[in-house]
mmCIF file of C-alpha atoms and ligand atoms in Angstrom:
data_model
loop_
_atom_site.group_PDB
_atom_site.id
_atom_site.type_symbol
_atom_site.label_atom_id
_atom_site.label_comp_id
_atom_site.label_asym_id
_atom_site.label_seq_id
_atom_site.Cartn_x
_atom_site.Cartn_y
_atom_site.Cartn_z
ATOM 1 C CA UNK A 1 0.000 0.000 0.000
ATOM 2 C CA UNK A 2 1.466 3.516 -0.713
ATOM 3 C CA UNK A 3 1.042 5.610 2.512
ATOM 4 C CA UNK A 4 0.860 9.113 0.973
ATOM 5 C CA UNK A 5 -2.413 7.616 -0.786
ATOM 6 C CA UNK A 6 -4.762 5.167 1.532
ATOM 7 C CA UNK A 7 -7.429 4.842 -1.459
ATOM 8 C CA UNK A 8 -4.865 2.871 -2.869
ATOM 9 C CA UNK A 9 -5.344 0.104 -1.772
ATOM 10 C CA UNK A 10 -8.847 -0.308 -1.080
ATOM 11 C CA UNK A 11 -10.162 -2.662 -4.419
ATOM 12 C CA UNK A 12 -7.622 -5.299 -3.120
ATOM 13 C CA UNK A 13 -9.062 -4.711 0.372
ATOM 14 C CA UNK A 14 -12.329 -4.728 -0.572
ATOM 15 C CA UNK A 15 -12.984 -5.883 -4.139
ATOM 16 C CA UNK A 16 -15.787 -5.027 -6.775
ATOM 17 C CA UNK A 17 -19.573 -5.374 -4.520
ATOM 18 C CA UNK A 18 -19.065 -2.576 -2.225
ATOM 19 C CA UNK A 19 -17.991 -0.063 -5.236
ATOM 20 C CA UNK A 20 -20.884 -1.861 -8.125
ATOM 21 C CA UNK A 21 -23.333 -1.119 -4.701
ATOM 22 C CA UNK A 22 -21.939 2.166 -4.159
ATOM 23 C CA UNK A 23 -22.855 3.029 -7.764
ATOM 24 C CA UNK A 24 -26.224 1.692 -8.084
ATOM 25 C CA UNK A 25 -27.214 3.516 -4.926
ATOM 26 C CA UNK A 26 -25.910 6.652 -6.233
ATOM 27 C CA UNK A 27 -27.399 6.160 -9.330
ATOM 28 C CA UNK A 28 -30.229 5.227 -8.300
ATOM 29 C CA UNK A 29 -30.867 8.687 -6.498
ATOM 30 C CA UNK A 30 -29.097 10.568 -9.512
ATOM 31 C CA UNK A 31 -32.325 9.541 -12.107
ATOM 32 C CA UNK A 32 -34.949 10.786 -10.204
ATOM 33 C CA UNK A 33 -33.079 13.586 -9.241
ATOM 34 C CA UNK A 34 -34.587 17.018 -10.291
ATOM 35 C CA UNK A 35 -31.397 18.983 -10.371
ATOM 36 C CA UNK A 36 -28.670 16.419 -11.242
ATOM 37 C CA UNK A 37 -30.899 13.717 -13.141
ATOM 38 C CA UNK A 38 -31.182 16.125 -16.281
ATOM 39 C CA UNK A 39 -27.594 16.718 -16.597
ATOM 40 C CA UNK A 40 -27.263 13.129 -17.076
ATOM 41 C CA UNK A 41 -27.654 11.267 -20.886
ATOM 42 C CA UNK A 42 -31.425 9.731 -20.315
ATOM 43 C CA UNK A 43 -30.274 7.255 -23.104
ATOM 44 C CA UNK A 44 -27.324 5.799 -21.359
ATOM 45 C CA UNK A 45 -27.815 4.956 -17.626
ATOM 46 C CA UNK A 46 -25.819 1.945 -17.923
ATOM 47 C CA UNK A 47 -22.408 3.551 -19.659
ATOM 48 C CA UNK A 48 -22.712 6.908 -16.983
ATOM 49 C CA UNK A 49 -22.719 3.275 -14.119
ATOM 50 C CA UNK A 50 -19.952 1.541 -15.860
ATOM 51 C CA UNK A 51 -17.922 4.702 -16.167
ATOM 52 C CA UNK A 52 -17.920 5.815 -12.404
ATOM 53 C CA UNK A 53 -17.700 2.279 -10.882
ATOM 54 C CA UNK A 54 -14.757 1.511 -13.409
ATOM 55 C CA UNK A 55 -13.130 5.407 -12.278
ATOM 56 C CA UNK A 56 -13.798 4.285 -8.685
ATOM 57 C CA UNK A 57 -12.415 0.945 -8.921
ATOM 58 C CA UNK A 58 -9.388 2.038 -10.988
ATOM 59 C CA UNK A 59 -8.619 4.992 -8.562
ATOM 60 C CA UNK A 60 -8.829 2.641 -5.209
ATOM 61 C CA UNK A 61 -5.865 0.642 -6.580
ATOM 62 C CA UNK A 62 -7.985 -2.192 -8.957
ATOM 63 C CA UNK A 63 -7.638 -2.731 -12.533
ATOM 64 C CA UNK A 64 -6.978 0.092 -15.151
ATOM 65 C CA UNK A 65 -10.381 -0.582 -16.933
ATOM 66 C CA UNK A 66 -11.813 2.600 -16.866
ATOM 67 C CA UNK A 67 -8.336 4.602 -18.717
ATOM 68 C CA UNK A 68 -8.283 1.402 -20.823
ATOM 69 C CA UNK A 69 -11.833 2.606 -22.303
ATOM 70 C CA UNK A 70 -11.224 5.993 -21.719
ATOM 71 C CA UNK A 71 -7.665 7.097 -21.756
ATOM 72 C CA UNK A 72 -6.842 9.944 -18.837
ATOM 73 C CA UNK A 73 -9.595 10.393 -16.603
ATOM 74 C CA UNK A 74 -9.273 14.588 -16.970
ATOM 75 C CA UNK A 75 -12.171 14.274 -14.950
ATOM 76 C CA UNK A 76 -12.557 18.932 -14.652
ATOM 77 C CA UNK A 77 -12.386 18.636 -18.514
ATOM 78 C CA UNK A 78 -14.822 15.598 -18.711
ATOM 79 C CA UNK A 79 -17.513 18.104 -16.686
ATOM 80 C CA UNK A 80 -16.933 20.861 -18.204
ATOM 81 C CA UNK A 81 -20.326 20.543 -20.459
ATOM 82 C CA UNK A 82 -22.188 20.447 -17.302
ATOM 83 C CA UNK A 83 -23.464 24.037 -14.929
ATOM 84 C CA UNK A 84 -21.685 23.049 -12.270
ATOM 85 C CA UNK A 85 -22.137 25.263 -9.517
ATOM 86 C CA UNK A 86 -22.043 24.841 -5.974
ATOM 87 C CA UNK A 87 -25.921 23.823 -5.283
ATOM 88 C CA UNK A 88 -24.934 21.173 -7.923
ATOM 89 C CA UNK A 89 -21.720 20.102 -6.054
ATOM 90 C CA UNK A 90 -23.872 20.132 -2.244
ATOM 91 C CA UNK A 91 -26.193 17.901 -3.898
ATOM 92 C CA UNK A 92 -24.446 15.577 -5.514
ATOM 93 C CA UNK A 93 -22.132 14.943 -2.173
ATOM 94 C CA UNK A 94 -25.648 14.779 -0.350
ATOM 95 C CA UNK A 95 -26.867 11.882 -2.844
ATOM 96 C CA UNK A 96 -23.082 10.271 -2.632
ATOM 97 C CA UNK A 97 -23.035 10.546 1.406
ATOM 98 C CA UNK A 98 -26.675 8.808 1.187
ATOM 99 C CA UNK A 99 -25.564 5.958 -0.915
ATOM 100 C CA UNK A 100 -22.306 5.196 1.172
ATOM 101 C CA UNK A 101 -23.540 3.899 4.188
ATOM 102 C CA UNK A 102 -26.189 1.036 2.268
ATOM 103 C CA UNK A 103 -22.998 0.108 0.554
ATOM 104 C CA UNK A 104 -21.024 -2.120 2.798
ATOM 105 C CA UNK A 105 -17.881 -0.320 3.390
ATOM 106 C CA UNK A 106 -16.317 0.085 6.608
ATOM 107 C CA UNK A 107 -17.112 3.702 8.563
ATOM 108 C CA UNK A 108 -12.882 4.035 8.159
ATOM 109 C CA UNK A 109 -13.353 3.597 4.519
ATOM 110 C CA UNK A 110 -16.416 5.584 4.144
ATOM 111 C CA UNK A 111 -14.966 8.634 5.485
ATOM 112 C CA UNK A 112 -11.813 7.696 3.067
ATOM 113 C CA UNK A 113 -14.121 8.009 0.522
ATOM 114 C CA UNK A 114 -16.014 10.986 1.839
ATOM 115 C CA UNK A 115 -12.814 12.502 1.845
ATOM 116 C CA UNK A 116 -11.873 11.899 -1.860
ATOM 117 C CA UNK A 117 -15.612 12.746 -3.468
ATOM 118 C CA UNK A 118 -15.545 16.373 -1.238
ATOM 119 C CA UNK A 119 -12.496 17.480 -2.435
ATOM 120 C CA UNK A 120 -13.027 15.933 -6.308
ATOM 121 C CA UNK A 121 -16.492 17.526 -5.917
ATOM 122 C CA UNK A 122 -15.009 20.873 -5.284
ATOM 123 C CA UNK A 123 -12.614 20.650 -8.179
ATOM 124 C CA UNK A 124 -15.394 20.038 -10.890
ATOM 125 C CA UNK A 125 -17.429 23.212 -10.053
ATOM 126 C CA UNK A 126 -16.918 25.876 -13.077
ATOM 127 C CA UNK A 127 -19.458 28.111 -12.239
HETATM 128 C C1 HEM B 1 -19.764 17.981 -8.384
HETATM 129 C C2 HEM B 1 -20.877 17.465 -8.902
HETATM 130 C C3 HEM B 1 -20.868 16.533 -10.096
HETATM 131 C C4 HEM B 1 -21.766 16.557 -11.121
HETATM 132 C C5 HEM B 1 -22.969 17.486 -11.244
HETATM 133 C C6 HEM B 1 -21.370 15.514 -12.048
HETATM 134 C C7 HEM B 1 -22.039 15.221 -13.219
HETATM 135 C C8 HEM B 1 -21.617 14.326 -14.168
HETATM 136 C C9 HEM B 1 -22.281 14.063 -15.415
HETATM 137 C C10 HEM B 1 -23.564 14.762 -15.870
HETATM 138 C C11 HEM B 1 -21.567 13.118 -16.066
HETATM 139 C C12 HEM B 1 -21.869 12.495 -17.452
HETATM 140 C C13 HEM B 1 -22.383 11.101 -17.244
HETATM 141 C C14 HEM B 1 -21.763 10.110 -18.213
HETATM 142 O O1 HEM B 1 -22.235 10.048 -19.355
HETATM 143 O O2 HEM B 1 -20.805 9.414 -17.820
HETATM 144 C C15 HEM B 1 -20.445 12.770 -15.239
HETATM 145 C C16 HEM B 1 -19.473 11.843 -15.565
HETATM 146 C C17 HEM B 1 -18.506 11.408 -14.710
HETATM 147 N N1 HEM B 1 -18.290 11.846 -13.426
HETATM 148 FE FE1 HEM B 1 -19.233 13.361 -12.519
HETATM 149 N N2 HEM B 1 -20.260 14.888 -11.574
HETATM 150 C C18 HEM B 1 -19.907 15.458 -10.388
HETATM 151 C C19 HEM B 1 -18.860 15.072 -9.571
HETATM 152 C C20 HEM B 1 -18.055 13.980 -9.774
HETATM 153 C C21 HEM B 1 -17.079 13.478 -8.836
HETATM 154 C C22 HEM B 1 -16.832 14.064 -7.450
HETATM 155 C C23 HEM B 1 -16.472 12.398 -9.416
HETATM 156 C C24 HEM B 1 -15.405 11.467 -8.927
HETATM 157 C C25 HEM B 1 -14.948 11.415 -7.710
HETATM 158 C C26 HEM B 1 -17.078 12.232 -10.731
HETATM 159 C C27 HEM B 1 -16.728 11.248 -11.640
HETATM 160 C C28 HEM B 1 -17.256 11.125 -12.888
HETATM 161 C C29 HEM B 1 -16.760 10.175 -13.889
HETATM 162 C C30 HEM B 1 -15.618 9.179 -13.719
HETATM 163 C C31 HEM B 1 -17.531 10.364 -15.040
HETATM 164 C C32 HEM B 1 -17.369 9.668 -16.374
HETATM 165 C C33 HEM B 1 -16.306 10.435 -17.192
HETATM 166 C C34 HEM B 1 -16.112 9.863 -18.582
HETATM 167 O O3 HEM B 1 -15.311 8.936 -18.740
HETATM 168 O O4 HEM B 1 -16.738 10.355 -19.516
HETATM 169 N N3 HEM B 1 -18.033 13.203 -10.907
HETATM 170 N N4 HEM B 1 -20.498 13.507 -14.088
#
């Protein structure tokens, strides 16, 4: 495990359920949504799912699916398209912070995580 970064080795920890639950929680909350579920593609549910959960996976020290399929996450560039301002940000940590708990990590690993999506979260707002 590299010390400077304790996400790293959560996947190994952990493996794929608690991230694939993590994701369908989140998503879950996302589509009904009425501020974030019209920023998403209505068409494509199940690529916007398989892109996070491989991101996630990838960036907690699993396999390199998601830059396999997607090349370098540039994650601010990635969001640029979408108003992102900070009622957008609170409420997409408030849907993320809901769908933590129901997903089987351990409260050390949650508040990695919280950690992680609040300051990522911050980064993609560009308005
Ligand atoms: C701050 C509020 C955020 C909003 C409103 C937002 C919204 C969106 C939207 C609308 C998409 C397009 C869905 C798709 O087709 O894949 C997307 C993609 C994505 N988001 Fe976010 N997002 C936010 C924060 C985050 C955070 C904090 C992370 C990671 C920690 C993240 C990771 C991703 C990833 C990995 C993709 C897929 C990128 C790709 O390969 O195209 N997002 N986001």
């Amino acid at each position: 495990m590299n010390l400077a970064d304790p996400l790293s080795d959560l996947h190994p920890r952990v493996g794929d359920a608690p991230f694939t639950r993590l994701v369908d929680s989140f998503y879950a909350q996302v589509r009904t949504d009425d501020l974030l579920g019209p920023m998403y593609p209505d068409d494509d549910w199940d690529g916007a799912h398989h892109r996070l959960l491989g991101f996630l996976i990838q960036r907690c020290g699993g396999p390199d699916t998601y830059s396999r399929e997607r090349g370098h996450p540039r994650l601010r560039m990635r969001h640029a398209p979408f108003a992102i301002d900070s009622a957008a940000r609170d409420r997409w940590m408030q849907l993320m912070n809901t769908a933590l708990p129901e997903s089987g990590f351990s409260d050390a690993d949650i508040a990695l995580l919280q950690a992680f999506f609040d300051q990522v979260a911050t980064h993609m707002m560009n308005r």
